[in-house]
Amino acid sequence: MTYTMLMAFAVFIAVSSVTPGPNNLMLLSSSVNFGVRRTIPHCLGISAGMGLMIVLMSFGLHWVVQHAGWLIDLLKIASLAYLLWLAWKIASITPTPLSVQNEATPFGFWNAVLFQWINPKALIMVISMFSIYVPDNIGQLTLLQISLLAVVINLLCISVWMFGGTLMRRLFTTPATQRGFNIVMALLLIGSVIPMVSADLGI
């Protein structure tokens, strides 16, 4: 992989990671509702899940995806249903003083890892990575190195959304503003995935 290709790859991962999507919107919502400390496992789980997807792609899953397009469609349908449920959960979080938001439970590490498999943006990101930037004859060591690079870039980019919740947390100090924020986040979460799903399924 040439230096130019590597830089293009890094930019692709950064842009794909930092732009709005289910992961980032959920991190922002979690950070506002639960604080950064309780959101860190969720953040780490996202990057770990992406790393796991990359590793499995390198061991042949990419071939399966290329020859079984119906599998991606099935995953996208499942993701839409699951994200609708998550949006409802976010919208229905009971507004309480932020310092005592202990009853609800934020997304955990393993939940975030598994979620990547039904997250259309994450799937498209990893598939595009192999289709455009990773040559077929790439060595395993080089693949490991760029995979680690992708995980590090992804973690840095999504952390922006997690820490951004710290600033927004100061704005939503009343039950009314918390409720409004959660409803907006729920609607944005749905809106972030519908175009990707509907375009591919022809809905």
Coordinates of N, CA and C in Angstrom, one line a residue:
M1 N 0.8 -1.2 0.0 CA 0.0 0.0 0.0 C 0.9 1.2 0.0
T2 N 0.7 2.1 -1.0 CA 1.5 3.3 -1.1 C 1.2 4.3 -0.1
Y3 N 2.1 5.3 0.1 CA 1.8 6.4 1.1 C 0.6 7.2 0.7
T4 N 0.4 7.5 -0.6 CA -0.8 8.2 -1.0 C -2.1 7.4 -0.7
M5 N -2.0 6.1 -1.0 CA -3.2 5.3 -0.8 C -3.5 5.2 0.7
L6 N -2.4 5.1 1.5 CA -2.6 5.1 3.0 C -3.2 6.4 3.5
M7 N -2.8 7.5 3.0 CA -3.4 8.8 3.4 C -4.9 8.9 3.0
A8 N -5.2 8.4 1.8 CA -6.6 8.4 1.3 C -7.4 7.5 2.2
F9 N -6.8 6.3 2.6 CA -7.5 5.4 3.5 C -7.8 6.1 4.8
A10 N -6.8 6.8 5.4 CA -7.0 7.4 6.7 C -8.0 8.5 6.7
V11 N -8.1 9.3 5.6 CA -9.1 10.3 5.4 C -10.5 9.6 5.3
F12 N -10.6 8.6 4.6 CA -11.9 7.9 4.4 C -12.4 7.4 5.8
I13 N -11.5 6.8 6.6 CA -11.9 6.3 7.9 C -12.3 7.4 8.8
A14 N -11.6 8.5 8.8 CA -11.9 9.7 9.6 C -13.2 10.3 9.3
V15 N -13.4 10.5 8.0 CA -14.7 11.1 7.5 C -15.9 10.2 7.8
S16 N -15.7 8.9 7.6 CA -16.8 8.0 7.8 C -17.1 7.9 9.3
S17 N -16.1 8.0 10.1 CA -16.2 7.9 11.6 C -16.8 9.1 12.2
V18 N -16.5 10.3 11.8 CA -16.9 11.5 12.5 C -18.2 12.0 12.0
T19 N -18.7 11.7 10.8 CA -19.9 12.2 10.4 C -21.1 11.5 11.1
P20 N -22.3 12.2 11.2 CA -23.4 11.7 12.0 C -23.8 10.3 11.5
G21 N -24.2 9.5 12.5 CA -24.7 8.2 12.2 C -25.2 7.6 13.5
P22 N -25.7 6.4 13.4 CA -26.3 5.8 14.7 C -25.3 5.8 15.8
N23 N -24.0 5.4 15.6 CA -23.1 5.3 16.7 C -22.8 6.6 17.3
N24 N -22.6 7.7 16.5 CA -22.3 9.0 17.1 C -23.5 9.6 17.8
L25 N -24.6 9.4 17.2 CA -25.8 10.0 17.8 C -26.1 9.3 19.2
M26 N -25.9 8.0 19.2 CA -26.1 7.3 20.5 C -25.1 7.7 21.5
L27 N -23.8 7.9 21.1 CA -22.8 8.4 22.0 C -23.1 9.7 22.6
L28 N -23.6 10.6 21.7 CA -23.9 12.0 22.2 C -25.1 11.9 23.2
S29 N -26.1 11.1 22.9 CA -27.3 11.0 23.8 C -26.8 10.4 25.1
S30 N -26.0 9.3 25.0 CA -25.6 8.7 26.3 C -24.7 9.6 27.1
S31 N -23.9 10.4 26.5 CA -23.0 11.3 27.2 C -23.9 12.4 27.9
V32 N -24.9 12.9 27.3 CA -25.8 13.9 27.9 C -26.6 13.3 29.0
N33 N -27.1 12.1 28.8 CA -27.9 11.5 29.8 C -27.2 10.8 31.0
F34 N -26.0 10.2 30.7 CA -25.3 9.5 31.7 C -23.9 10.0 32.1
G35 N -23.4 10.9 31.3 CA -22.1 11.4 31.5 C -21.0 10.6 30.8
V36 N -19.8 11.2 30.7 CA -18.8 10.6 29.9 C -18.3 9.3 30.5
R37 N -18.1 9.3 31.8 CA -17.5 8.1 32.4 C -18.3 6.8 32.1
R38 N -19.7 6.9 32.2 CA -20.5 5.8 32.0 C -20.7 5.5 30.5
T39 N -20.2 6.4 29.6 CA -20.4 6.2 28.2 C -19.1 5.6 27.6
I40 N -18.0 5.7 28.3 CA -16.7 5.2 27.8 C -16.8 3.7 27.3
P41 N -17.4 2.8 28.0 CA -17.5 1.4 27.5 C -18.2 1.3 26.2
H42 N -19.2 2.1 26.0 CA -20.0 2.2 24.7 C -19.0 2.6 23.6
C43 N -18.2 3.7 23.9 CA -17.3 4.2 22.9 C -16.3 3.2 22.5
L44 N -15.7 2.6 23.5 CA -14.6 1.5 23.2 C -15.2 0.4 22.5
G45 N -16.5 0.0 22.8 CA -17.1 -1.1 22.1 C -17.4 -0.9 20.7
I46 N -17.6 0.4 20.3 CA -17.8 0.7 18.9 C -16.6 0.4 18.1
S47 N -15.4 0.9 18.6 CA -14.2 0.7 17.9 C -13.7 -0.7 17.9
A48 N -13.9 -1.4 19.0 CA -13.6 -2.8 19.1 C -14.4 -3.6 18.1
G49 N -15.7 -3.3 18.0 CA -16.6 -4.0 17.1 C -16.2 -3.8 15.6
M50 N -15.8 -2.5 15.3 CA -15.3 -2.3 14.0 C -14.0 -3.1 13.7
G51 N -13.1 -3.1 14.7 CA -11.9 -3.9 14.5 C -12.2 -5.3 14.2
L52 N -13.2 -5.9 15.0 CA -13.5 -7.3 14.8 C -14.1 -7.5 13.4
M53 N -14.9 -6.6 12.9 CA -15.5 -6.7 11.6 C -14.4 -6.8 10.5
I54 N -13.4 -5.9 10.7 CA -12.3 -5.8 9.8 C -11.5 -7.2 9.7
V55 N -11.2 -7.7 10.9 CA -10.5 -9.0 11.0 C -11.3 -10.1 10.3
L56 N -12.6 -10.2 10.6 CA -13.4 -11.2 10.0 C -13.5 -11.1 8.5
M57 N -13.5 -9.8 8.0 CA -13.6 -9.6 6.6 C -12.3 -10.1 6.0
S58 N -11.2 -9.9 6.6 CA -9.9 -10.3 6.1 C -9.8 -11.9 6.0
F59 N -10.6 -12.6 6.8 CA -10.6 -14.0 6.8 C -11.7 -14.6 6.0
G60 N -12.3 -13.8 5.1 CA -13.2 -14.4 4.1 C -14.6 -13.9 4.2
L61 N -15.0 -13.2 5.2 CA -16.3 -12.7 5.2 C -16.6 -11.7 4.1
H62 N -15.6 -11.1 3.6 CA -15.8 -10.1 2.5 C -16.3 -10.9 1.3
W63 N -15.8 -12.1 1.1 CA -16.2 -12.9 -0.1 C -17.7 -13.3 0.1
V64 N -18.0 -13.7 1.3 CA -19.4 -14.0 1.6 C -20.4 -12.9 1.3
V65 N -20.0 -11.7 1.7 CA -20.8 -10.5 1.5 C -20.9 -10.2 0.0
Q66 N -19.8 -10.4 -0.8 CA -19.9 -10.1 -2.2 C -20.8 -11.1 -2.9
H67 N -20.9 -12.3 -2.4 CA -21.7 -13.3 -3.1 C -23.0 -13.6 -2.5
A68 N -23.4 -12.9 -1.4 CA -24.6 -13.1 -0.7 C -25.2 -11.7 -0.3
G69 N -25.5 -10.9 -1.4 CA -26.1 -9.6 -1.1 C -27.3 -9.6 -0.2
W70 N -28.1 -10.7 -0.3 CA -29.3 -10.8 0.5 C -29.0 -10.7 2.0
L71 N -27.8 -11.2 2.4 CA -27.4 -11.1 3.8 C -27.3 -9.7 4.3
I72 N -26.7 -8.8 3.5 CA -26.7 -7.4 3.9 C -28.1 -6.8 4.0
D73 N -28.9 -7.1 3.0 CA -30.3 -6.6 3.0 C -31.0 -7.1 4.3
L74 N -30.8 -8.3 4.7 CA -31.4 -8.9 5.9 C -30.9 -8.1 7.1
L75 N -29.6 -7.9 7.2 CA -29.0 -7.2 8.3 C -29.5 -5.7 8.4
K76 N -29.8 -5.1 7.2 CA -30.3 -3.8 7.2 C -31.7 -3.7 7.7
I77 N -32.5 -4.7 7.3 CA -33.9 -4.7 7.8 C -33.9 -4.9 9.3
A78 N -33.0 -5.8 9.8 CA -32.9 -6.0 11.3 C -32.4 -4.8 12.0
S79 N -31.5 -4.1 11.3 CA -31.0 -2.9 11.9 C -32.0 -1.8 12.1
L80 N -32.9 -1.7 11.0 CA -33.9 -0.7 11.1 C -34.9 -1.0 12.2
A81 N -35.3 -2.2 12.4 CA -36.2 -2.6 13.5 C -35.6 -2.3 14.8
Y82 N -34.3 -2.7 14.9 CA -33.6 -2.5 16.2 C -33.4 -1.0 16.5
L83 N -33.1 -0.2 15.5 CA -32.9 1.2 15.8 C -34.2 1.9 16.1
L84 N -35.3 1.4 15.5 CA -36.6 2.0 15.9 C -36.8 1.7 17.4
W85 N -36.5 0.5 17.9 CA -36.6 0.2 19.3 C -35.7 1.1 20.1
L86 N -34.5 1.2 19.7 CA -33.5 2.1 20.4 C -34.0 3.5 20.5
A87 N -34.5 4.0 19.4 CA -35.0 5.4 19.3 C -36.2 5.6 20.4
W88 N -37.0 4.6 20.4 CA -38.1 4.6 21.4 C -37.5 4.6 22.9
K89 N -36.5 3.8 23.1 CA -35.9 3.8 24.4 C -35.3 5.1 24.8
I90 N -34.6 5.8 23.8 CA -34.0 7.1 24.1 C -35.0 8.1 24.3
A91 N -36.1 8.1 23.5 CA -37.1 9.1 23.7 C -37.9 9.0 25.0
S92 N -37.9 7.8 25.5 CA -38.7 7.5 26.7 C -37.9 7.5 28.0
I93 N -36.6 7.9 27.9 CA -35.8 8.1 29.2 C -36.5 9.1 30.1
T94 N -36.7 8.7 31.3 CA -37.4 9.6 32.2 C -36.5 10.8 32.6
P95 N -36.9 12.0 32.4 CA -36.1 13.2 32.7 C -35.9 13.2 34.3
T96 N -34.7 13.3 34.7 CA -34.4 13.4 36.1 C -33.2 14.3 36.3
P97 N -32.9 14.8 37.5 CA -31.7 15.6 37.7 C -30.5 14.8 37.2
L98 N -29.6 15.4 36.4 CA -28.5 14.7 35.7 C -27.6 14.0 36.7
S99 N -27.5 14.6 37.9 CA -26.6 14.0 38.9 C -27.1 12.7 39.5
V100 N -28.4 12.4 39.3 CA -28.9 11.1 39.9 C -29.5 10.2 38.8
Q101 N -29.0 10.3 37.6 CA -29.5 9.5 36.5 C -28.8 8.1 36.6
N102 N -29.3 7.3 37.6 CA -28.7 6.0 37.8 C -29.7 4.9 37.5
E103 N -30.9 5.1 37.3 CA -31.9 4.1 37.1 C -31.8 3.5 35.7
A104 N -31.7 4.3 34.6 CA -31.5 3.8 33.3 C -30.1 3.3 33.1
T105 N -29.9 2.5 32.1 CA -28.6 1.8 31.9 C -28.1 2.2 30.5
P106 N -26.9 2.8 30.4 CA -26.3 3.1 29.2 C -25.8 1.8 28.4
F107 N -25.6 2.0 27.1 CA -25.1 0.9 26.3 C -23.8 0.4 26.8
G108 N -23.6 -0.9 26.9 CA -22.4 -1.5 27.4 C -21.4 -1.8 26.3
F109 N -20.2 -2.3 26.7 CA -19.1 -2.6 25.8 C -19.6 -3.6 24.8
W110 N -20.1 -4.8 25.2 CA -20.4 -5.9 24.3 C -21.6 -5.6 23.5
N111 N -22.6 -4.8 24.1 CA -23.7 -4.4 23.3 C -23.3 -3.5 22.1
A112 N -22.3 -2.7 22.3 CA -21.8 -1.8 21.2 C -21.0 -2.6 20.2
V113 N -20.2 -3.6 20.7 CA -19.5 -4.5 19.7 C -20.5 -5.2 18.8
L114 N -21.5 -5.8 19.4 CA -22.5 -6.6 18.6 C -23.3 -5.7 17.7
F115 N -23.6 -4.5 18.2 CA -24.4 -3.5 17.4 C -23.9 -3.2 16.1
Q116 N -22.5 -3.3 15.9 CA -21.9 -2.9 14.7 C -22.4 -3.8 13.5
W117 N -22.8 -5.0 13.9 CA -23.2 -6.0 12.8 C -24.6 -5.7 12.3
I118 N -25.3 -4.8 12.9 CA -26.6 -4.4 12.4 C -26.7 -2.9 12.2
N119 N -25.5 -2.3 12.2 CA -25.4 -0.9 11.9 C -25.0 -0.7 10.4
P120 N -26.0 -0.2 9.6 CA -25.7 -0.1 8.2 C -24.5 0.8 7.9
K121 N -24.3 1.9 8.6 CA -23.2 2.7 8.3 C -21.8 2.0 8.6
A122 N -21.8 1.2 9.7 CA -20.5 0.5 10.0 C -20.3 -0.6 8.9
L123 N -21.3 -1.3 8.5 CA -21.2 -2.3 7.5 C -20.7 -1.7 6.2
I124 N -21.3 -0.6 5.8 CA -20.9 0.0 4.5 C -19.5 0.5 4.6
M125 N -19.1 1.0 5.7 CA -17.8 1.6 5.9 C -16.7 0.5 5.8
V126 N -16.9 -0.7 6.4 CA -16.0 -1.7 6.4 C -15.9 -2.4 5.0
I127 N -17.1 -2.6 4.4 CA -17.2 -3.2 3.1 C -16.5 -2.3 2.0
S128 N -16.7 -1.0 2.2 CA -16.1 0.0 1.2 C -14.6 0.0 1.4
M129 N -14.2 -0.1 2.7 CA -12.7 -0.2 3.0 C -12.0 -1.3 2.2
F130 N -12.7 -2.5 2.2 CA -12.1 -3.6 1.5 C -12.2 -3.5 -0.1
S131 N -13.3 -2.9 -0.5 CA -13.6 -2.8 -1.9 C -12.8 -1.8 -2.6
I132 N -12.4 -0.7 -1.9 CA -11.7 0.4 -2.5 C -10.3 0.6 -2.1
Y133 N -10.0 0.3 -0.8 CA -8.7 0.7 -0.3 C -7.7 -0.5 0.0
V134 N -8.3 -1.7 0.1 CA -7.5 -2.8 0.5 C -7.3 -3.7 -0.7
P135 N -6.1 -3.8 -1.3 CA -5.8 -4.7 -2.4 C -6.0 -6.2 -2.0
D136 N -6.3 -7.0 -3.0 CA -6.6 -8.4 -2.8 C -5.3 -9.1 -2.3
N137 N -4.2 -8.7 -2.7 CA -2.9 -9.4 -2.4 C -2.2 -8.8 -1.2
I138 N -2.9 -8.1 -0.4 CA -2.3 -7.4 0.8 C -1.8 -8.5 1.8
G139 N -0.6 -8.2 2.4 CA -0.1 -9.2 3.4 C -0.8 -9.1 4.7
Q140 N -0.8 -10.1 5.5 CA -1.5 -10.1 6.7 C -0.9 -9.1 7.7
L141 N 0.4 -8.9 7.7 CA 1.0 -7.9 8.6 C 0.5 -6.5 8.3
T142 N 0.5 -6.2 7.0 CA 0.1 -4.9 6.5 C -1.4 -4.7 6.8
L143 N -2.2 -5.7 6.6 CA -3.6 -5.7 6.9 C -3.8 -5.4 8.4
L144 N -3.0 -6.0 9.3 CA -3.1 -5.8 10.7 C -2.8 -4.4 11.1
Q145 N -1.8 -3.9 10.4 CA -1.3 -2.5 10.7 C -2.4 -1.5 10.3
I146 N -3.0 -1.6 9.1 CA -4.0 -0.6 8.7 C -5.3 -0.8 9.5
S147 N -5.6 -2.1 9.9 CA -6.7 -2.3 10.8 C -6.6 -1.6 12.1
L148 N -5.4 -1.7 12.7 CA -5.1 -0.9 13.9 C -5.2 0.6 13.7
L149 N -4.7 1.0 12.6 CA -4.8 2.5 12.2 C -6.3 2.9 12.1
A150 N -7.1 2.0 11.5 CA -8.5 2.3 11.4 C -9.2 2.4 12.7
V151 N -8.9 1.5 13.6 CA -9.5 1.5 14.9 C -9.1 2.7 15.7
V152 N -7.8 3.1 15.7 CA -7.4 4.3 16.4 C -8.1 5.6 15.9
I153 N -8.1 5.7 14.5 CA -8.8 6.9 13.9 C -10.2 6.9 14.3
N154 N -10.9 5.8 14.2 CA -12.3 5.7 14.6 C -12.5 6.1 16.0
L155 N -11.7 5.6 16.9 CA -11.9 5.9 18.3 C -11.7 7.4 18.6
L156 N -10.7 8.0 18.0 CA -10.5 9.4 18.2 C -11.7 10.2 17.6
C157 N -12.2 9.8 16.5 CA -13.3 10.6 15.9 C -14.6 10.5 16.6
I158 N -14.9 9.3 17.0 CA -16.2 9.1 17.7 C -16.1 9.7 19.2
S159 N -14.9 9.8 19.7 CA -14.8 10.4 21.0 C -15.2 11.9 21.0
V160 N -15.1 12.5 19.9 CA -15.5 13.9 19.8 C -17.0 14.0 20.1
W161 N -17.8 13.1 19.7 CA -19.2 13.1 20.0 C -19.5 12.8 21.5
M162 N -18.7 11.9 22.0 CA -18.9 11.5 23.4 C -18.5 12.7 24.3
F163 N -17.4 13.4 24.1 CA -17.0 14.5 24.9 C -17.9 15.8 24.6
G164 N -18.4 15.8 23.4 CA -19.3 16.9 23.0 C -20.5 16.9 23.9
G165 N -20.9 15.7 24.4 CA -22.1 15.6 25.3 C -21.8 16.3 26.6
T166 N -20.5 16.5 27.0 CA -20.2 17.2 28.2 C -20.6 18.6 28.2
L167 N -20.4 19.2 27.0 CA -20.8 20.6 26.8 C -22.3 20.8 26.7
M168 N -22.9 19.9 26.0 CA -24.4 20.0 25.9 C -25.1 19.6 27.2
R169 N -24.4 18.9 28.0 CA -25.0 18.4 29.3 C -25.3 19.7 30.1
R170 N -24.6 20.7 30.0 CA -24.8 21.9 30.8 C -26.0 22.7 30.3
L171 N -26.4 22.4 29.1 CA -27.6 23.1 28.6 C -28.9 22.5 29.0
F172 N -28.9 21.2 29.2 CA -30.1 20.4 29.4 C -30.2 20.1 30.9
T173 N -30.6 21.0 31.7 CA -30.6 20.8 33.1 C -32.0 20.7 33.7
T174 N -33.0 20.9 32.9 CA -34.4 20.7 33.4 C -35.1 19.5 32.7
P175 N -36.1 19.0 33.3 CA -36.8 17.8 32.7 C -37.3 18.1 31.3
A176 N -37.8 19.4 31.1 CA -38.3 19.7 29.8 C -37.2 19.7 28.7
T177 N -36.1 20.3 29.0 CA -35.0 20.3 28.0 C -34.4 18.9 27.8
Q178 N -34.4 18.1 28.8 CA -33.9 16.8 28.7 C -34.8 15.9 27.8
R179 N -36.1 16.1 28.1 CA -37.1 15.4 27.3 C -37.0 15.8 25.8
G180 N -36.9 17.1 25.6 CA -36.8 17.6 24.2 C -35.6 17.1 23.5
F181 N -34.4 17.1 24.2 CA -33.2 16.6 23.6 C -33.3 15.1 23.2
N182 N -33.8 14.3 24.1 CA -34.0 12.9 23.9 C -34.9 12.6 22.7
I183 N -36.0 13.3 22.6 CA -36.9 13.1 21.5 C -36.2 13.5 20.1
V184 N -35.4 14.6 20.1 CA -34.7 15.0 18.9 C -33.7 14.0 18.6
M185 N -32.9 13.4 19.6 CA -31.9 12.4 19.3 C -32.6 11.2 18.7
A186 N -33.8 10.8 19.2 CA -34.5 9.6 18.7 C -34.8 9.8 17.3
L187 N -35.4 11.0 16.9 CA -35.8 11.2 15.6 C -34.5 11.3 14.6
L188 N -33.4 11.9 15.1 CA -32.2 11.9 14.3 C -31.7 10.5 14.1
L189 N -31.8 9.7 15.1 CA -31.3 8.3 15.0 C -32.0 7.5 13.9
I190 N -33.3 7.7 13.9 CA -34.1 7.1 12.8 C -33.8 7.6 11.5
G191 N -33.7 9.0 11.4 CA -33.4 9.6 10.2 C -32.0 9.3 9.6
S192 N -31.1 9.0 10.5 CA -29.7 8.7 10.0 C -29.6 7.4 9.3
V193 N -30.5 6.4 9.5 CA -30.4 5.1 9.0 C -31.4 4.8 7.9
I194 N -32.5 5.5 7.9 CA -33.5 5.2 6.9 C -33.1 5.4 5.4
P195 N -32.3 6.5 5.1 CA -31.9 6.7 3.7 C -31.0 5.6 3.2
M196 N -30.1 5.1 4.1 CA -29.2 4.0 3.7 C -29.9 2.7 3.4
V197 N -30.9 2.4 4.3 CA -31.7 1.2 4.2 C -32.6 1.3 3.0
S198 N -33.4 2.4 2.9 CA -34.4 2.5 1.8 C -33.7 2.5 0.4
A199 N -32.6 3.2 0.3 CA -31.9 3.3 -1.0 C -31.5 1.9 -1.5
D200 N -30.9 1.1 -0.7 CA -30.5 -0.2 -1.1 C -31.6 -1.2 -1.3
L201 N -32.7 -1.0 -0.5 CA -33.8 -2.0 -0.6 C -34.9 -1.5 -1.7
G202 N -34.7 -0.3 -2.2 CA -35.6 0.2 -3.2 C -37.0 0.6 -2.6
I203 N -37.0 1.0 -1.3 CA -38.2 1.3 -0.6 C -38.6 2.8 -1.0

